[in-house]
Tab-separated table of N, CA and C in Angstrom:
chain	number	residue	atom	x	y	z
R	1	MET	N	5.364	4.537	42.176
R	1	MET	CA	4.933	5.376	40.757
R	1	MET	C	6.248	5.337	39.959
R	2	GLU	N	6.045	4.625	38.735
R	2	GLU	CA	6.919	4.288	37.868
R	2	GLU	C	6.963	5.940	36.936
R	3	ALA	N	8.447	6.288	36.714
R	3	ALA	CA	8.806	7.456	36.044
R	3	ALA	C	8.249	7.312	34.643
R	4	ILE	N	7.834	8.354	34.135
R	4	ILE	CA	7.797	8.315	32.821
R	4	ILE	C	8.943	8.829	31.798
R	5	THR	N	9.524	7.879	30.590
R	5	THR	CA	10.516	8.476	30.071
R	5	THR	C	10.035	9.057	28.663
R	6	PHE	N	10.272	10.078	28.167
R	6	PHE	CA	9.920	10.697	26.714
R	6	PHE	C	11.076	10.288	26.005
R	7	SER	N	10.575	10.379	24.660
R	7	SER	CA	11.724	10.163	23.576
R	7	SER	C	12.126	11.434	23.393
R	8	PRO	N	13.195	11.778	22.519
R	8	PRO	CA	13.708	12.941	22.082
R	8	PRO	C	12.749	13.613	21.185
R	9	ALA	N	11.593	13.119	20.267
R	9	ALA	CA	10.547	13.744	19.724
R	9	ALA	C	9.799	14.093	20.682
R	10	GLN	N	9.439	13.696	21.747
R	10	GLN	CA	8.113	13.863	22.350
R	10	GLN	C	8.663	15.308	23.137
R	11	VAL	N	10.150	15.427	23.562
R	11	VAL	CA	10.504	16.136	24.077
R	11	VAL	C	10.754	17.506	23.207
R	12	HIS	N	10.824	17.211	22.168
R	12	HIS	CA	11.353	18.185	21.193
R	12	HIS	C	9.651	19.007	21.169
R	13	ILE	N	8.805	18.431	21.004
R	13	ILE	CA	7.123	18.613	20.605
R	13	ILE	C	7.107	19.483	22.307
R	14	PHE	N	7.251	19.041	23.198
R	14	PHE	CA	6.931	19.704	24.520
R	14	PHE	C	7.608	21.059	24.353
R	15	ASN	N	8.786	21.164	24.103
R	15	ASN	CA	9.566	22.592	23.966
R	15	ASN	C	9.022	23.423	22.989
R	16	MET	N	8.546	23.167	21.613
R	16	MET	CA	7.838	23.836	20.659
R	16	MET	C	6.369	23.926	21.365
R	17	VAL	N	5.892	23.840	22.052
R	17	VAL	CA	4.406	23.754	22.397
R	17	VAL	C	4.436	24.952	23.570
R	18	SER	N	5.586	25.005	24.388
R	18	SER	CA	5.445	26.053	25.519
R	18	SER	C	5.773	26.910	24.985
R	19	HIS	N	5.912	27.558	23.709
R	19	HIS	CA	5.938	28.939	23.157
R	19	HIS	C	5.049	29.350	22.781
R	20	ILE	N	3.704	28.391	22.636
R	20	ILE	CA	2.465	28.770	22.093
R	20	ILE	C	1.833	29.939	23.007
R	21	THR	N	1.366	30.817	22.717
R	21	THR	CA	0.956	32.178	23.666
R	21	THR	C	-0.479	32.368	23.273
R	22	SER	N	-0.868	31.972	22.269
R	22	SER	CA	-2.658	32.344	21.456
R	22	SER	C	-3.250	30.863	21.083
R	23	ASP	N	-4.408	31.416	21.048
R	23	ASP	CA	-5.221	30.521	20.398
R	23	ASP	C	-5.220	30.506	18.650
R	24	GLN	N	-4.528	31.452	18.296
R	24	GLN	CA	-4.486	31.436	17.021
R	24	GLN	C	-3.029	30.642	16.552
R	25	ALA	N	-2.024	30.879	17.394
R	25	ALA	CA	-0.998	29.871	17.413
R	25	ALA	C	-1.202	28.699	17.354
R	26	LEU	N	-1.881	28.175	18.443
R	26	LEU	CA	-2.442	26.790	18.574
R	26	LEU	C	-3.233	25.978	17.132
R	27	GLU	N	-3.927	26.942	16.529
R	27	GLU	CA	-4.643	26.492	15.536
R	27	GLU	C	-3.815	26.402	14.282
R	28	GLN	N	-2.797	27.121	14.308
R	28	GLN	CA	-1.886	27.096	13.462
R	28	GLN	C	-1.111	25.799	13.153
R	29	LEU	N	-0.676	25.638	14.601
R	29	LEU	CA	-0.196	24.174	15.161
R	29	LEU	C	-0.945	23.337	14.351
R	30	ARG	N	-2.079	23.217	15.218
R	30	ARG	CA	-3.291	22.210	14.566
R	30	ARG	C	-3.473	21.546	13.248
R	31	GLU	N	-2.969	22.930	12.436
R	31	GLU	CA	-3.292	22.680	11.047
R	31	GLU	C	-1.767	22.082	10.103
R	32	GLN	N	-0.607	22.647	10.865
R	32	GLN	CA	0.353	21.879	10.602
R	32	GLN	C	0.390	20.451	10.420
R	33	LEU	N	0.161	20.042	11.900
R	33	LEU	CA	0.260	18.585	12.004
R	33	LEU	C	-0.694	17.944	11.120
R	34	ALA	N	-2.303	18.660	10.913
R	34	ALA	CA	-2.973	17.879	10.176
R	34	ALA	C	-2.492	17.519	8.779
R	35	ASP	N	-1.877	18.668	8.245
R	35	ASP	CA	-1.245	18.558	6.656
R	35	ASP	C	-0.199	17.447	7.031
R	36	PHE	N	0.621	17.436	7.962
R	36	PHE	CA	2.159	16.443	8.045
R	36	PHE	C	1.250	15.353	8.149
R	37	TYR	N	0.205	14.858	8.619
R	37	TYR	CA	-0.317	13.516	8.473
R	37	TYR	C	-1.068	13.148	7.441
R	38	ALA	N	-1.877	14.408	6.749
R	38	ALA	CA	-2.287	14.064	5.480
R	38	ALA	C	-1.648	13.574	4.491
R	39	LYS	N	-0.215	14.380	4.573
R	39	LYS	CA	0.886	13.762	3.664
R	39	LYS	C	1.385	12.403	3.581
R	40	GLN	N	1.495	12.221	5.063
R	40	GLN	CA	2.021	11.023	5.135
R	40	GLN	C	0.914	9.678	5.049
R	41	VAL	N	-0.343	9.851	4.899
R	41	VAL	CA	-1.180	9.073	4.473
R	41	VAL	C	-1.437	9.119	3.056
R	42	ASP	N	-1.308	10.214	2.073
R	42	ASP	CA	-1.493	10.128	0.824
R	42	ASP	C	-0.089	9.424	0.052
R	43	ALA	N	1.207	9.564	0.990
R	43	ALA	CA	2.202	8.874	0.249
R	43	ALA	C	2.039	7.018	0.357
R	44	GLU	N	1.405	6.950	1.769
R	44	GLU	CA	1.427	5.293	1.611
R	44	GLU	C	0.266	4.891	1.028
R	45	MET	N	-0.881	5.710	0.856
R	45	MET	CA	-1.847	5.074	-0.270
R	45	MET	C	-1.188	4.840	-1.435
R	46	ASP	N	-0.420	6.263	-2.084
R	46	ASP	CA	0.166	6.096	-3.175
R	46	ASP	C	1.227	4.915	-3.269
R	47	SER	N	1.853	4.308	-2.178
R	47	SER	CA	2.510	3.198	-2.289
R	47	SER	C	2.107	2.021	-2.502
R	48	LEU	N	0.800	2.036	-2.041
R	48	LEU	CA	-0.128	0.743	-1.755
R	48	LEU	C	-0.574	0.638	-3.292
R	49	TRP	N	-1.170	1.475	-3.860
R	49	TRP	CA	-1.662	1.571	-5.338
R	49	TRP	C	-0.650	1.124	-6.284
R	50	GLU	N	0.797	1.674	-6.120
R	50	GLU	CA	1.895	1.005	-6.924
R	50	GLU	C	2.163	-0.226	-6.799
R	51	THR	N	2.038	-0.609	-5.380
R	51	THR	CA	2.531	-2.325	-5.538
R	51	THR	C	1.358	-3.147	-5.649
R	52	GLY	N	0.018	-2.660	-5.760
R	52	GLY	CA	-1.108	-3.478	-6.345
R	52	GLY	C	-1.912	-3.911	-4.885
R	53	GLU	N	-1.356	-3.225	-3.873
R	53	GLU	CA	-1.861	-3.808	-2.627
R	53	GLU	C	-3.394	-2.989	-2.344
R	54	TRP	N	-3.649	-1.819	-3.527
R	54	TRP	CA	-4.767	-1.097	-3.264
R	54	TRP	C	-5.169	-1.078	-4.797
R	55	ASN	N	-6.263	-1.223	-4.836
R	55	ASN	CA	-6.902	-0.898	-6.320
R	55	ASN	C	-8.393	-0.401	-6.416
R	56	GLN	N	-8.659	-0.149	-7.553
R	56	GLN	CA	-9.654	0.444	-8.065
R	56	GLN	C	-11.087	-0.371	-7.528
R	57	GLN	N	-10.502	-1.541	-7.785
R	57	GLN	CA	-11.859	-2.775	-7.478
R	57	GLN	C	-11.931	-2.786	-5.753
R	58	LYS	N	-10.948	-3.114	-5.145
R	58	LYS	CA	-11.097	-2.504	-3.690
R	58	LYS	C	-11.758	-1.397	-2.929
R	59	LEU	N	-11.387	-0.176	-3.776
R	59	LEU	CA	-12.045	1.029	-3.250
R	59	LEU	C	-13.779	1.002	-3.777
R	60	GLN	N	-13.721	0.096	-4.684
R	60	GLN	CA	-15.312	0.116	-5.091
R	60	GLN	C	-16.221	-1.043	-4.265
R	61	SER	N	-15.145	-1.652	-3.788
R	61	SER	CA	-16.034	-2.549	-2.742
R	61	SER	C	-16.354	-2.269	-1.279
R	62	LEU	N	-15.913	-1.205	-1.018
R	62	LEU	CA	-16.144	-0.426	0.000
R	62	LEU	C	-16.963	0.696	0.101
R	63	ARG	N	-17.136	1.345	-1.082
R	63	ARG	CA	-18.518	1.830	-1.507
R	63	ARG	C	-19.982	1.523	-0.772
R	64	GLY	N	-20.016	2.829	0.026
R	64	GLY	CA	-21.418	2.406	0.779
R	64	GLY	C	-21.244	1.558	2.012
R	65	SER	N	-20.048	1.262	2.423
R	65	SER	CA	-19.996	0.311	3.662
R	65	SER	C	-19.996	1.304	4.943
R	66	HIS	N	-20.604	0.913	6.152
R	66	HIS	CA	-20.597	1.756	7.592
R	66	HIS	C	-20.024	1.024	8.173
R	67	PHE	N	-18.528	1.521	9.094
R	67	PHE	CA	-17.933	0.962	9.858
R	67	PHE	C	-18.287	1.785	11.154
R	68	ARG	N	-19.106	2.367	11.307
R	68	ARG	CA	-19.196	3.045	12.979
R	68	ARG	C	-19.712	2.015	13.909
R	69	THR	N	-19.416	2.027	14.923
R	69	THR	CA	-19.593	1.290	16.187
R	69	THR	C	-21.375	1.771	16.559
R	70	PRO	N	-22.103	0.345	16.299
R	70	PRO	CA	-23.294	0.397	16.861
R	70	PRO	C	-23.462	0.889	18.004
R	71	TYR	N	-24.262	1.671	18.797
R	71	TYR	CA	-24.500	2.018	20.059
R	71	TYR	C	-25.605	1.320	20.578
R	72	ASN	N	-25.608	0.846	21.893
R	72	ASN	CA	-26.911	0.129	22.260
R	72	ASN	C	-27.431	1.194	23.078
R	73	ARG	N	-28.884	1.413	23.034
R	73	ARG	CA	-29.365	2.870	23.887
R	73	ARG	C	-30.457	2.116	24.950
């Protein structure tokens, strides 16, 4: 069996979550993580918009598109 090696970031997260003792604290952490990633997405989209890689025309071309995986029954 191969040993798993964790990065310093993973170890830090494990140490932090070991102190969560309630559902309320867990929900607060989930909200903070969601906010963190939302800010990263916003910053990346702003960067794409400023460089011209993303624009109103591309945004409009996706309007009404459906990208869900079709499931066969």
